[in-house]
Coordinates of C-alpha atoms in Angstrom, one line a residue:
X1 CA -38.6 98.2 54.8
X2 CA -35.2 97.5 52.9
X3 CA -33.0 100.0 51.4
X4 CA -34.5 99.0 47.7
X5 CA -38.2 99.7 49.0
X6 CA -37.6 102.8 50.4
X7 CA -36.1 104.6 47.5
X8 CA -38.8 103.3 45.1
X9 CA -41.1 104.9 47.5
X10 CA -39.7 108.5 47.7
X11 CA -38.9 111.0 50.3
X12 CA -41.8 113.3 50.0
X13 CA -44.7 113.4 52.5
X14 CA -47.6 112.0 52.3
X15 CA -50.8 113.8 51.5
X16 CA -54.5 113.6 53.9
X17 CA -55.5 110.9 51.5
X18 CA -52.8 108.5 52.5
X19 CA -51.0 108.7 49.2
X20 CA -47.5 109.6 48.9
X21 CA -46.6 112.2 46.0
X22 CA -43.1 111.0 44.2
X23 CA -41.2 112.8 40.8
X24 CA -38.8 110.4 39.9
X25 CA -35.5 112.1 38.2
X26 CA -36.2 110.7 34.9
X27 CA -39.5 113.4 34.8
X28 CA -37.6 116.0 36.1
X29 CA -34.6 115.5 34.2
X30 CA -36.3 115.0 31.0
X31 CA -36.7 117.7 27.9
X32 CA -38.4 117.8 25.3
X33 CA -35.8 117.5 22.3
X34 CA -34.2 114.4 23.9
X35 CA -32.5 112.2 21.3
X36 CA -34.9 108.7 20.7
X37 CA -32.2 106.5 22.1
X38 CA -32.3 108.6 25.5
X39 CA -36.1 108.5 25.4
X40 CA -35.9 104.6 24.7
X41 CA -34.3 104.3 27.5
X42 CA -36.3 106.2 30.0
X43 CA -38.9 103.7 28.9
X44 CA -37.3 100.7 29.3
X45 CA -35.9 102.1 33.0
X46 CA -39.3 102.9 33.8
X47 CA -41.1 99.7 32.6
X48 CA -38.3 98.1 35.0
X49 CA -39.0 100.0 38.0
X50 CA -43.1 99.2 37.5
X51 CA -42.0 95.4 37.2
X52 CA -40.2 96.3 40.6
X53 CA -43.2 97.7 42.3
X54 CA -45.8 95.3 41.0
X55 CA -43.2 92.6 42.6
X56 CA -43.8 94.4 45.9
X57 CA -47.1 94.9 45.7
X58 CA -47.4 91.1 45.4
X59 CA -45.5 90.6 48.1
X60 CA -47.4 93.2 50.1
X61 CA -50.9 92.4 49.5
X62 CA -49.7 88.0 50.0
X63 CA -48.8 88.5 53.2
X64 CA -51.5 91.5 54.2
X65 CA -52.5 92.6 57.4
X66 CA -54.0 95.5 59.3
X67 CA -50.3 96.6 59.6
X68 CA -48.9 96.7 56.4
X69 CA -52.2 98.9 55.1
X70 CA -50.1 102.4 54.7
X71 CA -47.1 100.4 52.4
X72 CA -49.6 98.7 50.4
X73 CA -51.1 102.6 49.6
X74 CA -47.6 104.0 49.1
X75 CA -46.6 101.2 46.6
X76 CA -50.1 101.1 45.0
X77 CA -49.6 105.1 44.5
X78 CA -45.9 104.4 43.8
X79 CA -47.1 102.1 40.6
X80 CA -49.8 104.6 39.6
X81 CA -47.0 107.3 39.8
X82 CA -44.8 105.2 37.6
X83 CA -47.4 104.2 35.3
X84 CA -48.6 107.9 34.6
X85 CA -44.4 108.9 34.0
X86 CA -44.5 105.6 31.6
X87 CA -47.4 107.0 29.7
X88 CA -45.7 110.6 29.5
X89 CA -42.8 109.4 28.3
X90 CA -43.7 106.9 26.2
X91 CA -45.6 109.5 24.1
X92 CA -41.7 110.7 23.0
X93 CA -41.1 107.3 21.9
X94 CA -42.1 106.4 18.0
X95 CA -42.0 102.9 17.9
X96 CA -43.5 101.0 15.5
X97 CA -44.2 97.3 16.3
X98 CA -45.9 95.0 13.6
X99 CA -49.2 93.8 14.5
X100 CA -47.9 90.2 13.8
X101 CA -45.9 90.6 16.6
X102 CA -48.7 91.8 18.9
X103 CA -50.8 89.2 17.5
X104 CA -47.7 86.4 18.4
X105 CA -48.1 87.5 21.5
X106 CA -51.5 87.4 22.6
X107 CA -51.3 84.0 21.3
X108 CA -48.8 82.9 24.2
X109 CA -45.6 82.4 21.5
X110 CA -42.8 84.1 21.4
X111 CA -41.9 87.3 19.6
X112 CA -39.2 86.0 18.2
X113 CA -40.4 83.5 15.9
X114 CA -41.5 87.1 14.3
X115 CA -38.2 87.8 14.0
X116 CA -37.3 84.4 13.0
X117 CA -39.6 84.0 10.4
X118 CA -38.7 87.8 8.7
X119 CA -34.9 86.8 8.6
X120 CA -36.0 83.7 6.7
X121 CA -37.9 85.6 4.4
X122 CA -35.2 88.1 4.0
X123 CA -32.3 85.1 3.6
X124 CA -35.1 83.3 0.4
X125 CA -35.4 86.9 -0.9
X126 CA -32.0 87.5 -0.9
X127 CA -31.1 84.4 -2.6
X128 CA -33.5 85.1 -5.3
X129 CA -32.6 88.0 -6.1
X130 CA -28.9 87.1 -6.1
X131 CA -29.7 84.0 -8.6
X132 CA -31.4 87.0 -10.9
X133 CA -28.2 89.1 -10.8
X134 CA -26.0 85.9 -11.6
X135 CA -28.3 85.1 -14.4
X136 CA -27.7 88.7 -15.8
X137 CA -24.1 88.4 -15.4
X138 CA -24.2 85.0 -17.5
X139 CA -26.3 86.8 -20.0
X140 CA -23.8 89.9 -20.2
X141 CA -20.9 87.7 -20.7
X142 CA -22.6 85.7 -23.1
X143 CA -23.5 88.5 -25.2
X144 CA -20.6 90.5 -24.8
X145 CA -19.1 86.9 -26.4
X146 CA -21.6 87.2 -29.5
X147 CA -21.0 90.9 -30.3
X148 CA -17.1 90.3 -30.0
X149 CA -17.5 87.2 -32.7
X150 CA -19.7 89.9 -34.7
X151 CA -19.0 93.6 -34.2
X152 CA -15.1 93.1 -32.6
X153 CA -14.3 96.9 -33.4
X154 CA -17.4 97.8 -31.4
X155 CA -17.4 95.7 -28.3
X156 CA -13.7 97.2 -28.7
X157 CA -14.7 100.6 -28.2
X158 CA -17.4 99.6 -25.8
X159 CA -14.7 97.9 -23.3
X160 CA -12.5 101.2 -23.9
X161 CA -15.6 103.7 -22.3
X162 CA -16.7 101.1 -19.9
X163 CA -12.8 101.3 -18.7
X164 CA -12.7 105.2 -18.6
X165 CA -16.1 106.0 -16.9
X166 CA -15.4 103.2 -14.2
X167 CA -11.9 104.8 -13.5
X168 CA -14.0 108.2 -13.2
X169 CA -15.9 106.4 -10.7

């Protein structure tokens, strides 16, 4: 057993039912008013460590035999360990994923065309709204034109308290 085996594993003993009982430091560091990037990131560490472990446990249970029968329990209750310190701390987590994404991905596609397809959205959006405010600003102007040809004294005293609150501002 390497180096990176044996510290996925843990040091304590093993119990009459051939399973071995681990606390990673993540549980036993954790609190309960940790900041959501912090508990993000216990997540994301402990979804790596379970891709870790399920690797072994493939390569365990490929090349099986009567003698690798006590690692393949301590990895199997290594993963069920990890898995049950996922599930506790993902309960800290609130993340909200859309159910287009979930559905993109149970599909087969990639995630990011979600992604993808919202920023293009957002761009069109944007641009529309941006032709709007242009439009406006044409329309102010060619008002403000208008009322200076018709009410000059006015538009005048308009400019002068347009000048004065912005310099407020």
């Amino acid at each position: 057993m390497d180096s990176s085996q044996a510290s996925t594993l843990g040091t304590s003993g093993s119990g009459g039912n051939g399973l071995v009982s681990t606390q990673t430091t993540e549980t036993a560091n954790a609190t309960p008013n940790d900041d959501p990037k912090q508990n993000l990131n216990q997540v994301i560490n402990s979804i790596q460590k379970t891709l870790g472990l399920l690797h072994q446990l493939y390569l365990t249970v490929s090349s099986f035999n009567a003698a690798s029968q006590l690692p393949l329990l301590q990895r199997l209750n290594s993963l069920v360990t990890e898995l049950d310190n996922m599930a506790k701390l993902s309960e800290k987590c609130n993340i909200q994923v859309p159910i287009e994404v979930l559905n993109l991905i149970d599909d087969g596609k990639n995630p990011d065309e979600f992604t993808r397809d919202v920023l293009n959205g957002c761009i069109a959006k944007n641009q529309v709204t941006k032709g709007k405010t242009d439009a406006f600003k044409g329309l102010r102007k060619h008002l403000l034109e208008e009322l200076e040809q018709a009410f000059p004294d006015e538009v005048e005293s308009y400019r002068e308290i347009r000048a004065s609150a912005a310099a407020v501002s």
